[in-house]
Amino acid sequence: MRNNIGKNICLFSLLLLFCLASVSVFAEDGYRLWQRYDLIKDTKTLKNYRSQLSQYVIQGNSPTLTVIRKELQLALPNLLGNPISEAKQLSGKGNLVIGTPQNSALIKELPLTDKLASMGPEGYVILTTPVNRKKMVVIAANTDVGALYGTFHFLKLLQTNQNIDQLGISSAPKIKHRVLNHWDNLDRTVERGYAGFSLWNWHKLPDYIDQRYLDYARANASIGINGTVLTNVNANALLLTPVYLEKVKALADAFRPYGLKVYLTARFSAPIEIGGLKTADPLDPQVKDWWKKKSDEIYTYIPDFGGFLVKANSEGQPGPQNYGRSHADGANMMADAVAAKGGIVMWRAFVYSNEMPEDRIKQAYNEFKPLDGTFRKNVLVQVKNGPLDFQPREPFHPLFGAMPKTPLMMEFQLTQEYLGQATQLVYQAPLYKETLDADTYAQGEGSTVAKVIDGSLHSYELTGMAGVSNIGNDRNWTGHLFGQSNWYCFGRLAWDYTLTSTTIADEWLRMTFTNEAPFVNPVKDIMLDSRETMVNYMTSLGLHHIMGWSHHYGPGPWIKDKPRADWTAVYYHRASTEGIGFDRTAKGSNAIAQYFPPVQQKFGNLATCPEEFLLWFHRVPWDYKVKSGQTLWDELCYRYYGGAEGVKQMQQTWNAQAAYVDPERFQHVKTHLSIQEKEARWWRDACVLYFQSFSKKPIPAGLAKPEQTLEYYMKLDPKFVPGI
Ligand code: GCW
């Protein structure tokens, strides 16, 4: 009797343990990102896939082919609910063949030479083709990494229930260097990070390779990201010391099979701080020699080290101007140090100084334009999408198109420093696309920013797109679950900027949640409207830089009287009883003159200036008539109230999706949307009341009365806001 009871208790606790384990294993905490290989629900599609996929053949061996094998072993049995394994030979049917002409005799025999010729080192083709009268799916590329990218594309087709009967896909990246920039510090804090601490556990490196590092590399490979800058551009010279290079090497080795190259941020004064030199003057032979030796040393640890990302003479960072040298002098010295090993230098153009009375947004152009053509061939000048600083909306940076002899690299921000940080849902693809599709008129109509950075407009060989990462060690990687969509869309657009925001959102939703249309369509609308909704309740009609001081969290249009005018809000909106807005026309700071004539005319003329940039380029009175026929004041109010209302709609739409999403992620998003709704009302009321103190006009009838007083909002001072 006692034994039986004992046995039953054991059995019961074992059962309980198993249930708990299974729940925890499949806890929907967002860790699996868009790489969820759950059983395909649509039975017709499942049946079709099962008839076409029963085994895979990968000839050859390499660390990258091993990664492909692992991914297929994880994905196919789960997606198809069938044991699918690797085979050495083709069988009757259901073959998936992956490889390159170099490592696969099967692929070598196929007439793919022409197709592969134009795919470059990272492109791939995915074809349904008969071989020896056996129908099969072929994923072929010129390199193993290309085959890996092709494999992830094929898995995406299955995850999104696409028809694979007659495949004829060829895809190659439009941009060569597709790089994440982590603003991670060596103490594991992340500057402007809202997803926990840094992924990199420097203390346990080089020995402990966390599974997260591999899943990070998998996720990046699945969206074609091929570079990662591990540390903050406000760089720490210690990173270049042997102790840390050992640790970096361990990460580089872990990432290499996924085609992910490692770059490091270089503190310009490192020769002094860790080299014992008295100067960091780039024209000093000792300094040149130091960087050459340091770079050679780095290559002994990381043979395929990508190169340096440098923030110099910007926001107090040391740089060549400390020695009266130019940015080109600094960049070229470093470029020479890594050139022999194929390294590049990404030199940031994010420079401005408060001493300069000039309109802050003009300064980077004024500093870099004259240097056009003076940079080494392996230097990219990295330029933020707009001339200010990652605002919810900025016009494209006037440097794009203005430096025909210097490869310009795009810098977008995925982390939401100015876009609601950790608590707000904003899908940024529309923001990125707005910049990429903007016409610079550098060589007449059609000279889009995208054509500048893909090198086609000015025949740059070297091309790049960087994204300031939103990744941290939060279980869901990005803090807000929908932050994942920004990591995803950055990778997709860096690979192919012609993709639409809608297509990318559709892919991500299907892979991350479900293919069920009653979920995909309305939630896609939430995503596609989210950026405009945010602009409306934060910075509509061209307003910019009116957020909280230093942490940039919440509204702060009243911010003034700070050590640096160009870090305040009043510097930008210039509100007074007469009107509001920054006159950047020829009558004002003339920032428009930095654009090519057609753009100057468009932005410089009130009649043609898009209203979303009205107060960016113009200063107008409160009763100025906008296109809707409203006065500017009324329009501003309607935008703020409309924006806050927009978040309510996002909530309603999401709250109707409980049936399609696991409780954990459903609740996560639901709770964050309710925080966002509150914060949107905070922005609305604080800004409307503040600007009303100048307009002296009533809030249009029918709009709710602000919940608190202006004094109340001005007194709010959130503490310990993440990211600083
Ligand atoms: O956006 C600003 C941020 C700084 C950042 C800087 C930059 C890393 O407020 O935190 O510094 O830009 O881009 O260098």
XYZ file of C-alpha atoms and ligand atoms in Angstrom:
738
model
C 0.000 0.000 0.000
C 2.647 2.486 1.204
C 4.775 1.599 -1.821
C 1.865 2.221 -4.205
C 1.194 5.604 -2.577
C 4.906 6.373 -2.795
C 4.994 5.296 -6.435
C 1.900 7.377 -7.293
C 3.365 10.482 -5.641
C 6.559 10.001 -7.672
C 4.580 9.488 -10.839
C 2.410 12.517 -10.111
C 5.381 14.793 -9.342
C 7.141 13.501 -12.452
C 4.031 14.313 -14.485
C 3.829 17.743 -12.880
C 7.512 18.347 -13.589
C 7.041 17.347 -17.211
C 4.089 19.710 -17.631
C 6.008 22.552 -16.052
C 9.041 21.783 -18.190
C 7.005 21.696 -21.375
C 5.293 24.963 -20.483
C 8.646 26.598 -19.622
C 10.302 25.180 -22.784
C 7.584 26.682 -24.933
C 6.977 29.681 -22.651
C 6.008 32.359 -25.120
C 8.422 34.926 -23.797
C 9.352 36.164 -27.256
C 12.798 34.579 -27.080
C 12.284 32.689 -30.336
C 11.722 35.982 -32.204
C 10.475 35.317 -35.780
C 12.266 31.953 -35.820
C 9.316 30.014 -34.525
C 8.958 26.717 -36.306
C 5.578 25.642 -34.933
C 3.507 23.008 -36.733
C 1.834 24.498 -39.805
C -1.842 24.912 -38.984
C -3.246 24.999 -42.498
C -3.789 21.314 -43.237
C -3.836 21.749 -47.045
C -0.529 23.588 -46.996
C 0.913 21.066 -44.537
C -0.104 18.165 -46.774
C 1.417 19.906 -49.785
C 4.698 20.591 -48.018
C 4.907 17.031 -46.713
C 4.549 15.744 -50.258
C 7.449 17.868 -51.418
C 9.817 17.659 -48.475
C 10.898 14.350 -47.037
C 14.673 14.735 -46.817
C 17.495 17.177 -47.394
C 20.855 16.671 -49.067
C 23.812 18.845 -48.144
C 27.126 17.764 -49.654
C 30.347 19.046 -48.064
C 31.339 20.142 -44.604
C 32.019 23.522 -43.068
C 31.017 25.380 -39.904
C 28.390 27.242 -41.929
C 26.995 24.040 -43.478
C 26.782 22.670 -39.938
C 24.724 25.730 -39.000
C 22.434 25.027 -41.966
C 22.058 21.383 -40.896
C 21.213 22.430 -37.327
C 18.634 24.949 -38.506
C 16.938 22.352 -40.750
C 16.983 19.779 -37.968
C 15.238 22.314 -35.726
C 12.824 23.716 -38.286
C 11.574 21.013 -40.649
C 10.385 18.334 -38.199
C 8.608 21.007 -36.142
C 7.026 22.819 -39.070
C 5.926 19.651 -40.862
C 5.317 17.455 -37.808
C 7.277 14.760 -39.600
C 10.755 13.343 -38.946
C 12.800 14.830 -41.809
C 16.456 13.968 -41.903
C 19.538 14.423 -43.969
C 20.354 11.988 -46.731
C 23.546 11.429 -48.640
C 21.801 10.626 -51.928
C 18.702 11.837 -53.749
C 15.642 9.697 -53.213
C 12.540 9.343 -55.381
C 10.953 12.585 -54.336
C 10.802 15.222 -51.649
C 14.390 16.292 -51.956
C 15.720 19.592 -50.670
C 19.245 20.112 -51.977
C 21.428 22.870 -50.547
C 24.960 23.940 -51.358
C 27.385 25.596 -53.719
C 28.949 24.349 -56.953
C 32.195 24.073 -54.953
C 30.890 21.718 -52.236
C 27.959 19.989 -53.971
C 28.345 17.783 -57.047
C 24.554 17.776 -57.379
C 24.478 21.561 -57.627
C 27.551 21.645 -59.831
C 25.720 19.540 -62.394
C 22.822 21.989 -62.563
C 22.829 24.744 -65.250
C 23.116 27.503 -62.651
C 26.353 29.180 -63.654
C 24.711 32.205 -65.259
C 22.176 32.572 -62.479
C 24.805 32.361 -59.769
C 27.213 34.630 -61.621
C 25.169 37.692 -60.711
C 24.440 36.618 -57.151
C 27.796 37.666 -55.718
C 29.251 36.174 -52.530
C 26.050 36.431 -50.468
C 23.212 36.022 -52.967
C 21.337 32.768 -53.603
C 18.791 31.102 -55.856
C 15.910 28.885 -54.735
C 14.469 26.761 -57.517
C 12.082 23.906 -57.967
C 13.732 21.823 -60.682
C 13.719 18.210 -61.951
C 17.022 16.321 -61.746
C 17.280 12.816 -63.120
C 13.498 13.101 -63.471
C 13.278 13.673 -59.730
C 11.546 16.935 -58.731
C 13.476 18.787 -56.059
C 13.953 22.127 -54.356
C 17.440 23.532 -54.823
C 19.012 26.263 -52.702
C 22.249 27.233 -54.401
C 24.772 29.996 -53.817
C 28.390 30.876 -54.458
C 29.354 30.580 -50.813
C 28.171 28.628 -47.781
C 26.943 31.859 -46.196
C 24.890 32.547 -49.333
C 23.415 29.054 -48.946
C 22.636 29.857 -45.297
C 20.777 33.029 -46.325
C 18.929 30.974 -48.951
C 17.979 28.385 -46.350
C 16.477 31.032 -44.057
C 14.564 32.455 -47.014
C 13.185 28.992 -47.797
C 12.182 28.421 -44.170
C 10.416 31.792 -44.252
C 8.377 30.580 -47.235
C 7.234 27.614 -45.140
C 6.617 29.716 -42.027
C 4.456 32.091 -44.060
C 2.669 29.231 -45.856
C 3.823 30.303 -49.325
C 3.312 28.042 -52.342
C 6.547 26.154 -53.077
C 5.357 24.189 -56.113
C 7.236 26.208 -58.690
C 10.006 28.249 -57.048
C 12.229 30.549 -59.078
C 13.752 32.946 -56.558
C 17.055 34.783 -56.856
C 18.103 37.321 -54.285
C 21.271 39.241 -53.573
C 21.891 42.069 -51.116
C 21.735 45.639 -52.433
C 24.014 46.892 -49.665
C 27.381 45.291 -48.878
C 27.834 46.001 -45.151
C 24.623 45.513 -43.152
C 25.710 46.262 -39.637
C 24.208 46.485 -36.167
C 25.754 49.131 -33.904
C 25.522 48.173 -30.251
C 25.912 51.159 -27.928
C 26.945 48.687 -25.234
C 29.445 49.635 -22.533
C 31.959 47.264 -20.969
C 30.061 47.480 -17.645
C 27.065 45.979 -19.520
C 25.004 49.157 -19.433
C 23.634 50.148 -22.839
C 23.522 53.809 -23.866
C 19.958 54.504 -25.047
C 19.192 50.829 -24.398
C 15.689 49.858 -23.224
C 15.907 46.046 -23.240
C 17.890 45.265 -20.117
C 21.660 45.030 -19.987
C 24.164 44.267 -22.711
C 24.063 40.805 -24.254
C 27.820 40.575 -23.961
C 28.927 39.094 -20.649
C 32.504 40.371 -20.772
C 33.261 38.979 -17.337
C 32.582 35.386 -18.432
C 34.151 35.790 -21.863
C 36.163 34.321 -23.531
C 35.355 30.967 -21.954
C 31.599 31.048 -21.586
C 29.775 31.230 -24.923
C 26.162 31.846 -23.954
C 23.575 30.140 -26.230
C 22.182 33.643 -26.633
C 25.258 34.637 -28.677
C 24.489 31.844 -31.136
C 20.774 32.647 -31.254
C 21.729 36.304 -31.800
C 23.896 35.236 -34.764
C 21.128 32.958 -36.084
C 18.591 35.773 -35.922
C 20.922 38.166 -37.748
C 21.764 35.612 -40.420
C 18.048 34.981 -40.952
C 17.621 38.628 -42.040
C 20.915 38.989 -43.859
C 22.760 41.143 -41.292
C 26.468 40.468 -41.800
C 28.197 42.797 -39.349
C 28.079 43.757 -35.675
C 29.839 46.543 -33.826
C 29.895 45.207 -30.274
C 30.447 48.356 -28.271
C 29.442 51.985 -27.756
C 30.647 54.691 -30.150
C 31.436 56.639 -26.964
C 34.273 54.205 -26.916
C 36.417 52.769 -24.124
C 40.062 52.259 -25.140
C 40.290 49.194 -22.882
C 38.436 47.288 -25.563
C 41.606 47.272 -27.667
C 43.725 45.705 -24.922
C 44.684 42.011 -25.163
C 42.390 41.008 -22.274
C 39.371 42.285 -24.160
C 40.606 41.209 -27.582
C 40.607 37.627 -26.259
C 36.958 38.096 -25.323
C 36.084 39.716 -28.657
C 37.824 36.852 -30.463
C 35.536 34.362 -28.720
C 32.478 36.242 -29.976
C 33.931 36.592 -33.484
C 34.620 32.847 -33.612
C 31.050 32.109 -32.491
C 29.557 34.481 -35.086
C 31.751 33.549 -38.066
C 29.786 30.501 -39.292
C 26.697 32.738 -39.497
C 28.474 35.186 -41.829
C 28.484 37.813 -39.044
C 31.661 39.885 -38.948
C 32.851 41.764 -35.869
C 33.839 45.452 -35.865
C 35.084 47.520 -32.921
C 34.680 51.132 -31.892
C 38.008 52.898 -31.628
C 38.590 55.669 -29.104
C 40.730 58.155 -30.993
C 42.896 58.865 -27.956
C 43.692 55.178 -27.357
C 47.378 55.677 -28.268
C 47.599 57.903 -25.196
C 45.272 55.956 -22.877
C 46.590 52.440 -23.562
C 49.620 53.078 -25.800
C 51.593 55.311 -23.511
C 52.031 57.897 -26.253
C 51.869 61.626 -25.526
C 49.733 62.387 -28.570
C 47.066 60.913 -30.797
C 47.834 63.277 -33.656
C 46.955 61.300 -36.822
C 49.817 62.793 -38.792
C 52.384 61.846 -36.152
C 54.406 58.838 -37.453
C 54.462 57.277 -33.952
C 50.676 57.421 -33.782
C 50.289 56.002 -37.284
C 52.665 53.236 -36.364
C 50.764 52.574 -33.128
C 47.447 52.110 -34.924
C 49.108 49.900 -37.544
C 50.613 47.683 -34.882
C 47.366 47.678 -32.882
C 45.378 46.677 -35.964
C 47.859 43.912 -36.855
C 47.542 42.695 -33.274
C 43.733 42.641 -33.558
C 44.021 40.575 -36.750
C 46.059 37.996 -34.878
C 42.977 37.463 -32.718
C 40.329 37.967 -35.415
C 41.644 37.161 -38.911
C 38.471 38.527 -40.538
C 38.155 41.592 -38.281
C 35.836 43.988 -40.130
C 37.400 47.262 -39.031
C 36.646 50.295 -36.894
C 33.592 52.469 -36.254
C 34.656 55.883 -34.986
C 32.876 58.750 -33.246
C 35.403 61.575 -33.137
C 35.153 65.259 -32.173
C 31.495 64.724 -31.463
C 29.721 65.257 -28.126
C 33.071 65.533 -26.377
C 34.743 62.487 -27.934
C 38.448 62.885 -28.750
C 39.414 63.237 -32.395
C 41.806 64.602 -35.017
C 40.535 68.154 -34.616
C 42.158 68.125 -31.189
C 45.365 68.371 -33.235
C 44.043 70.740 -35.873
C 43.653 67.836 -38.276
C 40.598 67.050 -40.347
C 38.167 64.158 -40.048
C 39.760 62.789 -43.223
C 43.229 62.837 -41.622
C 41.880 60.838 -38.709
C 39.897 58.386 -40.800
C 42.693 57.848 -43.324
C 45.238 57.035 -40.649
C 42.972 54.305 -39.329
C 42.044 53.170 -42.823
C 45.711 52.664 -43.649
C 46.112 50.610 -40.481
C 43.488 48.034 -41.558
C 43.655 48.268 -45.369
C 46.183 45.475 -45.920
C 43.862 42.981 -44.191
C 40.773 44.198 -46.033
C 39.414 46.185 -43.098
C 37.194 49.259 -43.390
C 36.654 52.368 -41.315
C 33.127 53.687 -40.692
C 33.651 57.319 -39.704
C 30.581 59.008 -38.214
C 29.435 62.383 -39.491
C 27.374 63.053 -36.348
C 29.219 66.207 -35.391
C 28.006 69.528 -34.012
C 29.353 71.940 -31.489
C 27.479 74.343 -29.286
C 30.170 76.938 -29.706
C 29.122 77.306 -33.294
C 26.207 79.796 -33.478
C 25.241 78.140 -36.745
C 21.968 76.176 -36.887
C 22.970 72.798 -35.361
C 21.496 70.790 -38.201
C 23.794 72.498 -40.731
C 27.073 71.682 -39.023
C 27.766 68.101 -40.159
C 27.270 69.121 -43.803
C 29.518 72.142 -43.369
C 32.247 69.976 -41.861
C 32.117 66.983 -44.207
C 31.071 68.350 -47.604
C 34.442 70.107 -48.112
C 36.218 66.786 -47.374
C 34.539 64.997 -50.282
C 37.016 62.806 -52.157
C 39.735 63.082 -49.499
C 38.939 59.824 -47.712
C 40.718 56.531 -48.424
C 38.957 53.917 -50.528
C 38.195 51.785 -47.458
C 36.445 54.568 -45.541
C 32.678 54.966 -45.323
C 31.303 58.175 -43.858
C 28.376 57.071 -41.685
C 25.497 59.566 -41.743
C 22.336 59.539 -39.627
C 19.079 59.443 -41.625
C 18.317 63.070 -40.677
C 20.462 66.127 -39.896
C 19.416 66.359 -36.257
C 19.191 63.190 -34.224
C 16.769 60.281 -34.831
C 13.604 62.312 -34.270
C 10.174 60.727 -34.972
C 10.365 62.611 -38.305
C 13.260 64.392 -39.935
C 13.927 65.376 -43.539
C 16.729 63.316 -45.086
C 20.273 64.403 -44.220
C 21.541 66.874 -46.893
C 24.906 65.060 -47.012
C 23.177 62.272 -48.962
C 23.888 63.117 -52.587
C 26.337 65.883 -51.665
C 29.519 63.763 -51.512
C 29.808 62.033 -54.892
C 33.426 61.001 -54.257
C 32.925 59.554 -50.742
C 30.951 56.389 -49.932
C 28.188 57.388 -47.519
C 26.713 54.805 -45.151
C 23.216 55.168 -43.672
C 22.748 55.144 -39.902
C 19.264 54.384 -38.598
C 18.285 53.998 -34.934
C 16.352 50.828 -33.997
C 16.449 51.588 -30.300
C 13.676 54.059 -29.594
C 15.591 56.850 -27.879
C 13.148 59.490 -29.125
C 10.305 57.135 -30.102
C 8.849 56.083 -26.778
C 11.816 54.050 -25.542
C 10.792 50.762 -23.876
C 7.081 51.258 -23.551
C 5.751 52.266 -26.941
C 4.908 50.306 -30.063
C 6.281 51.920 -33.200
C 7.097 50.025 -36.372
C 9.906 52.006 -37.947
C 9.953 50.641 -41.517
C 7.806 53.578 -42.750
C 10.363 55.982 -41.183
C 13.307 54.185 -42.787
C 11.518 53.973 -46.143
C 10.636 57.672 -46.033
C 14.342 58.458 -45.910
C 15.448 55.803 -48.395
C 12.819 56.881 -50.959
C 13.523 60.602 -50.538
C 14.784 62.219 -53.749
C 18.018 64.201 -53.312
C 17.957 65.406 -56.960
C 21.749 65.065 -56.805
C 21.706 63.843 -60.386
C 18.262 64.948 -61.351
C 14.943 63.376 -60.443
C 15.152 59.837 -59.086
C 18.408 60.352 -57.202
C 16.996 58.717 -54.108
C 18.894 58.343 -50.848
C 18.701 54.570 -51.429
C 20.613 54.977 -54.685
C 23.207 57.073 -52.904
C 23.884 54.417 -50.268
C 23.661 51.402 -52.604
C 26.457 53.061 -54.566
C 24.574 53.139 -57.883
C 24.243 56.943 -58.042
C 27.912 57.796 -57.494
C 29.419 54.355 -58.308
C 30.612 53.662 -54.768
C 32.133 50.199 -54.482
C 31.829 50.264 -50.742
C 28.286 50.446 -49.391
C 26.776 50.157 -45.967
C 23.731 50.548 -43.743
C 23.956 50.639 -39.948
C 21.253 50.228 -37.336
C 21.733 51.300 -33.736
C 20.632 48.162 -31.952
C 17.597 47.835 -29.709
C 18.829 44.502 -28.329
C 19.565 43.701 -24.705
C 19.493 40.694 -22.398
C 15.745 40.943 -21.777
C 14.284 37.538 -22.566
C 12.432 38.937 -25.579
C 15.619 40.680 -26.736
C 14.060 44.104 -27.383
C 12.144 45.042 -24.229
C 8.924 45.765 -26.123
C 7.989 42.675 -28.127
C 7.202 44.757 -31.222
C 10.750 46.127 -31.006
C 11.645 42.838 -32.678
C 9.895 44.067 -35.841
C 12.399 46.942 -36.054
C 15.394 44.634 -35.823
C 13.683 42.498 -38.469
C 12.771 45.321 -40.844
C 16.250 46.860 -40.584
C 17.797 43.609 -41.780
C 15.240 43.196 -44.554
C 15.654 46.758 -45.832
C 19.444 46.635 -45.663
C 19.243 43.527 -47.864
C 16.577 44.953 -50.176
C 15.380 48.508 -49.638
C 12.775 48.120 -52.397
C 10.699 45.927 -50.072
C 7.616 47.693 -48.757
C 6.828 48.319 -45.086
C 3.650 46.291 -45.630
C 5.438 43.233 -47.037
C 7.956 43.217 -44.191
C 5.265 43.662 -41.524
C 3.275 40.830 -43.096
C 6.274 38.500 -43.059
C 7.172 39.347 -39.475
C 3.630 38.927 -38.142
C 3.188 35.553 -39.854
C 6.539 34.228 -38.599
C 6.229 35.691 -35.098
C 2.547 35.042 -34.369
C 0.239 33.317 -36.884
C -0.746 33.218 -40.536
C -4.418 33.681 -39.709
C -5.658 36.669 -41.692
C -8.115 37.883 -38.998
C -4.982 38.561 -36.907
C -2.425 39.498 -39.580
C -4.450 42.207 -41.321
C -5.647 44.319 -38.378
C -2.336 44.025 -36.515
C -0.497 44.965 -39.684
C -2.582 48.154 -39.723
C -1.563 48.840 -36.110
C 2.057 48.577 -37.192
C 1.756 50.606 -40.378
C -0.108 53.454 -38.619
C 2.025 53.441 -35.471
C 4.761 55.830 -36.598
C 2.350 58.496 -37.878
C 0.264 58.121 -34.739
C 3.395 58.693 -32.661
C 4.429 61.735 -34.714
C 0.962 63.181 -34.102
C 1.078 62.910 -30.310
C 4.756 63.898 -30.094
C 6.148 66.138 -32.840
C 3.622 66.797 -35.625
C 3.871 69.399 -38.403
C 7.675 69.347 -38.339
C 8.183 70.002 -34.636
C 11.317 68.327 -33.282
C 13.524 67.880 -30.201
C 10.811 68.718 -27.611
C 11.395 65.698 -25.357
C 12.558 65.392 -21.745
C 16.076 66.533 -20.780
C 18.972 64.087 -21.014
C 16.958 60.844 -20.734
C 14.715 62.067 -23.648
C 11.692 60.343 -22.027
C 8.313 62.083 -22.230
C 7.470 65.614 -23.320
C 9.668 68.617 -22.454
C 8.816 71.484 -24.845
C 9.592 73.920 -22.015
C 13.226 72.784 -21.701
C 15.504 75.871 -21.832
C 18.354 77.548 -19.946
C 20.672 74.561 -20.145
C 24.463 74.581 -20.548
C 23.972 73.808 -24.243
C 21.225 75.675 -26.138
C 21.175 73.006 -28.853
C 20.173 70.414 -26.248
C 17.081 72.387 -25.227
C 13.611 72.351 -26.787
C 13.101 76.110 -27.210
C 16.167 76.188 -29.516
C 14.108 74.197 -32.021
C 10.424 75.278 -31.740
C 11.121 78.954 -30.973
C 7.492 79.423 -29.873
C 6.388 82.968 -29.004
C 3.120 84.872 -28.972
C 3.723 85.722 -32.639
C 4.164 82.148 -33.828
C 6.213 78.985 -33.868
C 8.781 77.137 -35.945
C 12.436 77.333 -37.024
C 12.983 79.516 -40.116
C 15.527 77.535 -42.110
C 14.729 79.346 -45.355
C 17.013 81.912 -46.964
C 15.477 84.490 -44.609
C 16.522 82.353 -41.609
C 19.403 79.919 -41.046
C 19.216 78.988 -44.739
C 19.707 75.289 -43.969
C 17.684 74.593 -47.119
C 20.665 75.779 -49.163
C 22.422 72.538 -48.265
C 19.926 70.612 -50.447
C 19.954 70.492 -54.244
C 17.852 73.227 -55.893
C 14.595 71.259 -56.483
C 14.580 70.212 -52.824
C 15.438 73.748 -51.721
C 12.457 75.058 -53.670
C 10.151 72.412 -52.250
C 11.144 72.877 -48.611
C 11.860 76.589 -48.866
C 8.471 77.612 -50.185
C 5.493 77.576 -47.764
C 3.158 76.623 -50.569
C 5.147 73.517 -51.542
C 6.731 72.530 -48.234
C 5.127 69.232 -47.124
C 3.166 70.002 -43.972
C 4.973 67.274 -42.101
C 8.037 69.556 -42.345
C 6.261 72.913 -41.947
C 7.748 73.937 -38.558
C 11.073 72.290 -39.371
C 11.757 74.765 -42.192
C 9.361 77.616 -41.465
C 8.223 79.911 -38.746
C 4.529 80.779 -39.011
C 1.934 82.660 -36.942
C -0.597 80.700 -34.858
C -3.446 81.637 -37.187
C -1.556 80.592 -40.305
C -3.982 78.619 -42.531
C -2.770 75.069 -43.120
C -3.930 72.870 -46.014
C -6.906 71.481 -44.038
C -8.167 75.054 -43.783
C -7.588 75.019 -40.035
C -5.435 77.563 -38.298
C -2.049 76.230 -37.332
C -3.079 76.247 -33.650
C -6.257 74.263 -34.238
C -4.444 71.858 -36.551
C -1.728 71.305 -33.942
C -4.397 70.518 -31.346
C -6.224 68.134 -33.669
C -2.944 66.338 -34.397
C -2.140 65.904 -30.707
C -5.629 64.706 -29.855
C -5.789 62.552 -32.989
C -2.499 60.928 -32.059
C -3.630 60.045 -28.552
C -6.896 58.727 -29.980
C -4.878 56.650 -32.435
C -3.294 54.734 -29.567
C -6.743 53.948 -28.189
C -7.591 52.393 -31.554
C -4.372 50.369 -31.489
C -5.482 49.067 -28.103
C -8.957 48.158 -29.291
C -7.552 46.322 -32.282
C -4.989 44.419 -30.224
C -7.415 43.576 -27.426
C -9.551 41.757 -30.001
C -6.672 39.409 -30.848
C -6.602 37.274 -27.674
C -7.741 34.210 -29.587
C -4.772 34.312 -31.932
C -1.896 34.968 -29.516
C -0.554 33.042 -26.547
C -1.581 34.641 -23.227
C 1.959 35.686 -22.299
C 2.732 37.753 -25.360
C -0.867 38.954 -25.670
C -0.736 40.354 -22.137
C 2.733 41.827 -22.665
C 1.570 43.856 -25.654
C -1.785 44.721 -24.043
C -0.083 46.128 -20.958
C 2.462 48.071 -22.980
C -0.286 49.559 -25.132
C -2.072 50.785 -22.038
C 1.178 52.440 -20.861
C 1.541 53.950 -24.354
C -2.017 55.267 -24.252
C -1.264 56.992 -20.944
C 2.033 58.402 -22.247
C 0.346 59.665 -25.414
C -2.142 61.597 -23.317
C 0.786 62.954 -21.271
C 2.506 64.174 -24.466
C -0.784 65.619 -25.775
C -1.737 67.543 -22.672
C 1.745 68.759 -21.788
C 2.467 70.033 -25.317
C -0.965 71.548 -25.993
C -0.936 73.417 -22.681
C 2.645 74.581 -23.191
C 2.091 75.878 -26.734
C -1.242 77.381 -25.637
C 0.761 79.524 -23.220
C 2.023 81.250 -26.391
C -0.920 80.982 -28.779
C -3.346 82.213 -26.124
C -6.041 80.452 -28.120
C -8.701 78.028 -26.871
C -8.408 74.309 -27.482
C -10.937 73.609 -30.279
C -14.393 72.719 -29.090
C -15.125 69.042 -28.692
C -11.639 68.115 -27.587
C -11.278 66.868 -24.024
C -9.856 69.247 -21.451
C -6.241 68.393 -20.518
C -6.193 66.221 -17.387
C -3.656 68.320 -15.450
C -2.155 71.815 -15.463
C 0.967 72.878 -17.322
C 2.711 73.411 -13.978
C 1.912 69.795 -13.089
C 3.566 68.501 -16.255
C 6.537 70.819 -15.974
C 7.173 69.534 -12.455
C 7.189 65.872 -13.487
C 10.740 64.512 -13.292
C 10.909 60.763 -13.964
C 13.826 59.131 -12.174
C 16.171 56.348 -13.252
C 14.878 56.339 -16.802
C 16.693 53.561 -18.669
C 19.247 54.271 -21.369
C 21.462 56.900 -19.748
O 21.388 60.332 -30.068
C 22.457 60.858 -29.416
C 22.381 60.176 -28.095
C 23.708 59.798 -27.534
C 24.518 59.126 -28.640
C 24.682 60.106 -29.773
C 25.424 59.527 -30.953
C 26.090 57.371 -28.376
O 21.684 60.979 -27.232
O 23.459 58.937 -26.467
O 25.772 58.745 -28.163
O 23.454 60.511 -30.251
O 24.775 59.191 -31.931
O 26.633 59.441 -30.890
